[in-house]
mmCIF file of C-alpha atoms in Angstrom:
data_model
loop_
_atom_site.group_PDB
_atom_site.id
_atom_site.type_symbol
_atom_site.label_atom_id
_atom_site.label_comp_id
_atom_site.label_asym_id
_atom_site.label_seq_id
_atom_site.Cartn_x
_atom_site.Cartn_y
_atom_site.Cartn_z
ATOM 1 C CA LEU A 1 0.000 0.000 0.000
ATOM 2 C CA SER A 2 1.511 3.288 -1.148
ATOM 3 C CA LEU A 3 1.621 6.109 1.410
ATOM 4 C CA ASP A 4 1.685 9.309 -0.596
ATOM 5 C CA PHE A 5 2.289 12.565 1.278
ATOM 6 C CA THR A 6 -0.034 14.464 -1.047
ATOM 7 C CA ASP A 7 -2.970 12.275 0.058
ATOM 8 C CA PHE A 8 -2.503 13.413 3.670
ATOM 9 C CA ILE A 9 -2.620 17.193 3.245
ATOM 10 C CA SER A 10 -5.449 19.669 2.826
ATOM 11 C CA SER A 11 -5.626 23.135 1.301
ATOM 12 C CA GLU A 12 -7.735 24.280 4.269
ATOM 13 C CA GLN A 13 -6.786 24.191 7.943
ATOM 14 C CA GLN A 14 -10.283 23.357 9.105
ATOM 15 C CA GLN A 15 -11.095 20.973 11.916
ATOM 16 C CA GLN A 16 -11.054 17.434 10.534
ATOM 17 C CA THR A 17 -14.028 15.081 10.596
ATOM 18 C CA ASP A 18 -13.610 12.017 12.792
ATOM 19 C CA ALA A 19 -12.040 9.305 10.620
ATOM 20 C CA SER A 20 -14.044 6.420 12.071
ATOM 21 C CA SER A 21 -17.395 8.060 11.317
ATOM 22 C CA THR A 22 -16.213 8.923 7.800
ATOM 23 C CA ALA A 23 -15.206 5.305 7.181
ATOM 24 C CA GLU A 24 -18.562 4.029 8.397
ATOM 25 C CA LEU A 25 -20.454 6.443 6.161
ATOM 26 C CA SER A 26 -18.424 5.572 3.067
ATOM 27 C CA SER A 27 -18.606 1.823 3.701
ATOM 28 C CA GLY A 28 -22.208 1.819 2.492
ATOM 29 C CA GLU A 29 -20.924 2.248 -1.059
ATOM 30 C CA PHE A 30 -18.886 -0.987 -1.102
ATOM 31 C CA ARG A 31 -19.550 -4.711 -1.384
ATOM 32 C CA PHE A 32 -18.263 -5.268 2.153
ATOM 33 C CA THR A 33 -18.576 -3.166 5.304
ATOM 34 C CA THR A 34 -15.559 -2.068 7.355
ATOM 35 C CA SER A 35 -16.197 -5.027 9.689
ATOM 36 C CA GLY A 36 -15.764 -7.440 6.752
ATOM 37 C CA GLU A 37 -19.424 -8.436 6.430
ATOM 38 C CA ARG A 38 -21.338 -8.309 3.155
ATOM 39 C CA ASN A 39 -23.165 -5.047 2.631
ATOM 40 C CA PRO A 40 -26.879 -5.902 2.188
ATOM 41 C CA GLY A 41 -27.488 -2.621 0.355
ATOM 42 C CA TYR A 42 -24.708 -3.067 -2.177
ATOM 43 C CA ARG A 43 -27.009 -4.385 -4.940
ATOM 44 C CA TRP A 44 -29.080 -1.238 -4.659
ATOM 45 C CA VAL A 45 -25.910 0.863 -4.921
ATOM 46 C CA VAL A 46 -25.026 -0.903 -8.197
ATOM 47 C CA LEU A 47 -28.531 -0.459 -9.613
ATOM 48 C CA ARG A 48 -28.547 3.200 -8.623
ATOM 49 C CA ASP A 49 -25.204 3.782 -10.358
ATOM 50 C CA TYR A 50 -26.430 2.108 -13.553
ATOM 51 C CA PHE A 51 -29.616 4.164 -13.431
ATOM 52 C CA LYS A 52 -27.725 7.414 -12.975
ATOM 53 C CA SER A 53 -25.361 6.509 -15.829
ATOM 54 C CA LEU A 54 -28.195 5.714 -18.228
ATOM 55 C CA PHE A 55 -30.616 8.529 -17.383
ATOM 56 C CA SER A 56 -28.221 11.383 -16.750
ATOM 57 C CA LEU A 57 -27.403 12.886 -20.155
ATOM 58 C CA ASP A 58 -23.912 13.975 -19.077
ATOM 59 C CA ALA A 59 -23.110 10.527 -17.674
ATOM 60 C CA LEU A 60 -24.511 8.764 -20.743
ATOM 61 C CA VAL A 61 -22.495 10.916 -23.151
ATOM 62 C CA ALA A 62 -19.348 10.454 -21.042
ATOM 63 C CA SER A 63 -19.874 6.684 -20.971
ATOM 64 C CA VAL A 64 -20.294 6.511 -24.755
ATOM 65 C CA LYS A 65 -17.195 8.676 -25.289
ATOM 66 C CA THR A 66 -15.196 6.458 -22.931
ATOM 67 C CA ILE A 67 -16.093 3.371 -24.977
ATOM 68 C CA VAL A 68 -15.571 5.038 -28.366
ATOM 69 C CA LEU A 69 -12.181 6.468 -27.411
ATOM 70 C CA GLN A 70 -10.742 3.167 -26.197
ATOM 71 C CA SER A 71 -7.534 2.264 -27.975
ATOM 72 C CA ARG A 72 -4.178 0.588 -27.385
ATOM 73 C CA ASN A 73 -2.903 3.934 -26.053
ATOM 74 C CA SER A 74 -5.777 4.678 -23.657
ATOM 75 C CA ALA A 75 -5.233 5.072 -19.916
ATOM 76 C CA ASP A 76 -5.944 1.705 -18.319
ATOM 77 C CA ARG A 77 -5.210 -0.711 -15.468
ATOM 78 C CA ASP A 78 -4.163 -4.320 -15.822
ATOM 79 C CA ALA A 79 -5.696 -7.280 -13.984
ATOM 80 C CA ALA A 80 -3.353 -6.751 -11.012
ATOM 81 C CA GLY A 81 -4.332 -3.085 -10.716
ATOM 82 C CA PHE A 82 -1.140 -1.669 -12.191
ATOM 83 C CA ASN A 83 -1.052 1.216 -14.657
ATOM 84 C CA PRO A 84 0.601 -0.001 -17.900
ATOM 85 C CA ALA A 85 1.243 3.687 -18.787
ATOM 86 C CA ARG A 86 0.377 3.217 -22.460
ATOM 87 C CA ASP A 87 -0.933 6.798 -22.629
ATOM 88 C CA PHE A 88 2.361 8.096 -21.213
ATOM 89 C CA ALA A 89 4.351 6.060 -23.709
ATOM 90 C CA ALA A 90 2.260 7.376 -26.614
ATOM 91 C CA ALA A 91 2.711 11.003 -25.479
ATOM 92 C CA VAL A 92 6.478 10.602 -25.078
ATOM 93 C CA GLY A 93 6.702 8.971 -28.508
ATOM 94 C CA VAL A 94 5.046 11.964 -30.156
ATOM 95 C CA GLU A 95 6.398 14.925 -28.164
ATOM 96 C CA GLY A 96 9.386 13.594 -26.231
ATOM 97 C CA PRO A 97 9.736 13.354 -22.438
ATOM 98 C CA HIS A 98 10.256 17.095 -21.918
ATOM 99 C CA ALA A 99 6.659 17.889 -22.908
ATOM 100 C CA LEU A 100 5.243 15.413 -20.385
ATOM 101 C CA PHE A 101 7.488 16.796 -17.625
ATOM 102 C CA ALA A 102 6.608 20.401 -18.496
ATOM 103 C CA GLN A 103 2.885 19.699 -18.546
ATOM 104 C CA LYS A 104 2.967 17.929 -15.174
ATOM 105 C CA MET A 105 5.191 20.540 -13.547
ATOM 106 C CA ALA A 106 2.819 23.302 -14.657
ATOM 107 C CA SER A 107 -0.117 21.572 -12.963
ATOM 108 C CA LEU A 108 1.960 20.819 -9.836
ATOM 109 C CA GLU A 109 3.137 24.422 -9.583
ATOM 110 C CA ALA A 110 -0.446 25.693 -9.866
ATOM 111 C CA LYS A 111 -1.595 23.246 -7.176
ATOM 112 C CA TYR A 112 1.207 23.663 -4.647
ATOM 113 C CA SER A 113 1.776 27.409 -4.980
ATOM 114 C CA ARG A 114 -0.789 27.909 -2.189
ATOM 115 C CA PRO A 115 -0.591 26.764 1.440
ATOM 116 C CA TRP A 116 -1.229 23.108 2.270
ATOM 117 C CA TYR A 117 -1.626 21.662 5.757
ATOM 118 C CA PHE A 118 -0.972 18.290 7.323
ATOM 119 C CA ARG A 119 -2.578 19.349 10.631
ATOM 120 C CA ASP A 120 -5.799 21.214 11.346
ATOM 121 C CA ALA A 121 -6.128 24.384 13.428
ATOM 122 C CA GLN A 122 -6.224 22.274 16.609
ATOM 123 C CA GLY A 123 -2.966 20.533 15.716
ATOM 124 C CA GLN A 124 -4.570 17.208 14.844
ATOM 125 C CA PRO A 125 -3.191 15.307 11.826
ATOM 126 C CA ASN A 126 -5.179 14.893 8.634
ATOM 127 C CA ARG A 127 -8.057 12.417 8.987
ATOM 128 C CA ALA A 128 -6.368 10.123 6.459
ATOM 129 C CA VAL A 129 -4.047 9.087 9.315
ATOM 130 C CA GLY A 130 -7.039 7.707 11.214
ATOM 131 C CA GLU A 131 -8.319 5.989 8.079
ATOM 132 C CA LEU A 132 -4.939 4.310 7.605
ATOM 133 C CA ASN A 133 -4.995 3.163 11.232
ATOM 134 C CA ALA A 134 -8.499 1.731 10.786
ATOM 135 C CA PHE A 135 -7.382 -0.136 7.658
ATOM 136 C CA LEU A 136 -4.430 -1.643 9.515
ATOM 137 C CA ASP A 137 -6.718 -2.683 12.378
ATOM 138 C CA THR A 138 -8.893 -4.594 9.915
ATOM 139 C CA ALA A 139 -5.880 -6.179 8.206
ATOM 140 C CA ALA A 140 -4.361 -7.222 11.555
ATOM 141 C CA ALA A 141 -7.632 -8.754 12.719
ATOM 142 C CA LYS A 142 -7.698 -10.896 9.575
ATOM 143 C CA GLY A 143 -4.001 -11.804 9.695
ATOM 144 C CA ILE A 144 -3.194 -9.985 6.456
ATOM 145 C CA GLU A 145 0.426 -8.945 5.877
ATOM 146 C CA VAL A 146 0.757 -5.322 4.743
ATOM 147 C CA TYR A 147 3.748 -3.717 3.044
ATOM 148 C CA LEU A 148 3.570 0.068 3.374
ATOM 149 C CA PHE A 149 5.888 2.242 1.309
ATOM 150 C CA THR A 150 6.540 5.845 0.371
ATOM 151 C CA ASN A 151 6.955 6.771 -3.289
ATOM 152 C CA PRO A 152 9.987 8.247 -5.029
ATOM 153 C CA PHE A 153 9.463 11.555 -6.826
ATOM 154 C CA HIS A 154 11.715 13.029 -9.471
ATOM 155 C CA ASP A 155 13.998 15.717 -8.038
ATOM 156 C CA SER A 156 12.108 18.423 -9.944
ATOM 157 C CA PHE A 157 9.035 17.668 -7.806
ATOM 158 C CA TRP A 158 11.093 17.712 -4.592
ATOM 159 C CA GLU A 159 12.579 21.050 -5.646
ATOM 160 C CA LEU A 160 9.074 22.439 -6.131
ATOM 161 C CA LEU A 161 8.008 21.273 -2.652
ATOM 162 C CA ARG A 162 11.144 22.813 -1.162
ATOM 163 C CA ASN A 163 10.673 26.125 -2.977
ATOM 164 C CA GLN A 164 7.013 26.369 -1.951
ATOM 165 C CA GLY A 165 7.800 25.683 1.701
ATOM 166 C CA HIS A 166 6.030 22.312 1.994
ATOM 167 C CA MET A 167 8.958 20.279 3.342
ATOM 168 C CA PRO A 168 8.239 21.004 7.046
ATOM 169 C CA ALA A 169 4.767 19.489 6.527
ATOM 170 C CA TYR A 170 6.362 16.537 4.737
ATOM 171 C CA ASP A 171 8.832 15.947 7.572
ATOM 172 C CA ASP A 172 5.992 16.196 10.109
ATOM 173 C CA TRP A 173 3.951 13.677 8.090
ATOM 174 C CA MET A 174 6.856 11.245 7.803
ATOM 175 C CA GLN A 175 7.481 11.402 11.543
ATOM 176 C CA GLU A 176 3.770 10.848 12.216
ATOM 177 C CA MET A 177 3.802 7.785 9.967
ATOM 178 C CA GLU A 178 6.819 6.328 11.761
ATOM 179 C CA ASN A 179 5.317 7.011 15.193
ATOM 180 C CA LEU A 180 1.952 5.506 14.219
ATOM 181 C CA LEU A 181 3.477 2.360 12.785
ATOM 182 C CA ARG A 182 5.979 1.857 15.612
ATOM 183 C CA LYS A 183 3.141 1.884 18.131
ATOM 184 C CA ARG A 184 1.474 -0.984 16.333
ATOM 185 C CA ARG A 185 4.684 -2.713 15.301
ATOM 186 C CA SER A 186 3.983 -6.340 14.478
ATOM 187 C CA GLY A 187 5.058 -9.122 12.174
ATOM 188 C CA THR A 188 2.198 -8.317 9.793
ATOM 189 C CA VAL A 189 3.352 -4.786 8.830
ATOM 190 C CA GLU A 190 6.534 -3.605 7.094
ATOM 191 C CA PHE A 191 7.279 0.032 6.307
ATOM 192 C CA TRP A 192 9.664 1.023 3.496
ATOM 193 C CA ASP A 193 10.890 4.497 2.560
ATOM 194 C CA PHE A 194 11.646 5.076 -1.130
ATOM 195 C CA SER A 195 11.275 8.862 -0.899
ATOM 196 C CA GLN A 196 14.833 9.462 0.286
ATOM 197 C CA ASP A 197 17.495 10.878 -1.980
ATOM 198 C CA SER A 198 18.936 8.419 -4.499
ATOM 199 C CA ALA A 199 20.689 8.322 -7.855
ATOM 200 C CA TYR A 200 17.407 7.363 -9.540
ATOM 201 C CA ILE A 201 15.594 10.663 -8.914
ATOM 202 C CA HIS A 202 18.214 12.958 -10.472
ATOM 203 C CA GLU A 203 17.871 11.674 -14.021
ATOM 204 C CA PRO A 204 18.197 14.669 -16.404
ATOM 205 C CA VAL A 205 15.255 15.601 -18.612
ATOM 206 C CA PRO A 206 16.071 16.105 -22.336
ATOM 207 C CA ALA A 207 15.442 19.487 -23.932
ATOM 208 C CA ALA A 208 12.148 20.336 -25.608
ATOM 209 C CA GLY A 209 11.671 18.610 -28.946
ATOM 210 C CA VAL A 210 14.135 15.808 -28.243
ATOM 211 C CA ARG A 211 12.389 12.502 -28.972
ATOM 212 C CA SER A 212 14.851 10.234 -27.232
ATOM 213 C CA GLY A 213 12.241 7.990 -25.688
ATOM 214 C CA PRO A 214 11.191 8.049 -22.023
ATOM 215 C CA LEU A 215 13.560 8.494 -19.119
ATOM 216 C CA GLN A 216 14.849 5.257 -17.665
ATOM 217 C CA TRP A 217 13.103 5.631 -14.319
ATOM 218 C CA PHE A 218 10.341 8.288 -14.631
ATOM 219 C CA TRP A 219 7.529 9.163 -17.004
ATOM 220 C CA GLU A 220 7.137 12.582 -15.385
ATOM 221 C CA PRO A 221 7.890 14.125 -11.953
ATOM 222 C CA ALA A 222 5.210 12.267 -9.992
ATOM 223 C CA HIS A 223 5.015 8.945 -11.869
ATOM 224 C CA TYR A 224 7.886 6.487 -11.970
ATOM 225 C CA ARG A 225 8.198 3.697 -14.516
ATOM 226 C CA GLN A 226 7.819 -0.042 -14.015
ATOM 227 C CA GLU A 227 11.608 -0.403 -14.054
ATOM 228 C CA LEU A 228 11.884 1.593 -10.821
ATOM 229 C CA GLY A 229 8.777 -0.046 -9.382
ATOM 230 C CA ASP A 230 10.345 -3.467 -9.970
ATOM 231 C CA LEU A 231 13.369 -2.418 -7.895
ATOM 232 C CA MET A 232 10.999 -1.376 -5.101
ATOM 233 C CA VAL A 233 9.133 -4.683 -5.194
ATOM 234 C CA ASP A 234 12.437 -6.595 -5.249
ATOM 235 C CA ALA A 235 13.617 -4.713 -2.163
ATOM 236 C CA MET A 236 10.403 -5.286 -0.209
ATOM 237 C CA LEU A 237 10.246 -8.987 -1.066
ATOM 238 C CA SER A 238 13.977 -9.667 -0.856
ATOM 239 C CA ASP A 239 13.672 -11.846 2.258
ATOM 240 C CA THR A 240 11.310 -14.248 0.517
ATOM 241 C CA CYS A 241 12.551 -14.011 -3.068
ATOM 242 C CA ALA A 242 16.317 -13.979 -2.474
ATOM 243 C CA THR A 243 16.710 -10.768 -4.492
ATOM 244 C CA GLU A 244 19.315 -8.123 -3.811
ATOM 245 C CA ILE A 245 18.133 -4.897 -2.189
ATOM 246 C CA ALA A 246 19.331 -2.077 -4.421
ATOM 247 C CA PHE A 247 16.933 0.730 -3.490
ATOM 248 C CA GLY A 248 15.029 2.074 -0.517
ATOM 249 C CA ARG A 249 15.255 1.833 3.269
ATOM 250 C CA ARG A 250 13.312 -0.537 5.456
ATOM 251 C CA VAL A 251 12.167 1.616 8.374
ATOM 252 C CA PHE A 252 11.007 -1.491 10.261
#
């Protein structure tokens, strides 16, 4: 399970809603409740979604467009839930990697040029921390092993966070994650940090117009390629797969 800093911050420093009540409210939308039991109202949820898709003109048009626009280069997920990045590959093939980096950096700069907060006005961490804790409670109760990890970003993204003053919030978040997971330290949870500095994140981006193919490790500042992801998986599973750890730090 990826722990991404940007999923734990808010653009407003309002008081956070209690995480447990939020989880209970949202559980009505899923096949199973947070306690692991089948949700008796799930069939109605499915029927309602189909109804809204068919009888809302916007939803119907969007659904038709989604089907019509499917191609080998469309954004997709494979059977294991991974992103094959075919749309990234197609964009890089046409415009080169610089265009993809520039486009993403523009959107990141617009997003993170304003204040973002990990804690609310009362000093409490973002409610996503409580949701993570609730998830781990459920996994522990069912004896499920969980590998938690932070993601690597390209150095251009880290530089943006540094320039916009978001690193204190990042450091606070990282410490909160370590404290939370140490308190519940068990044989069913491992925590890996791939966000630290490494040779992989400093890969230079070609100039505009250069169609040299994608970078070796990154598609753009916030999305790394399968080649880097494979190194992460190898590191996390090295004890059981006899692979050599070449990247990342096991926190515990």
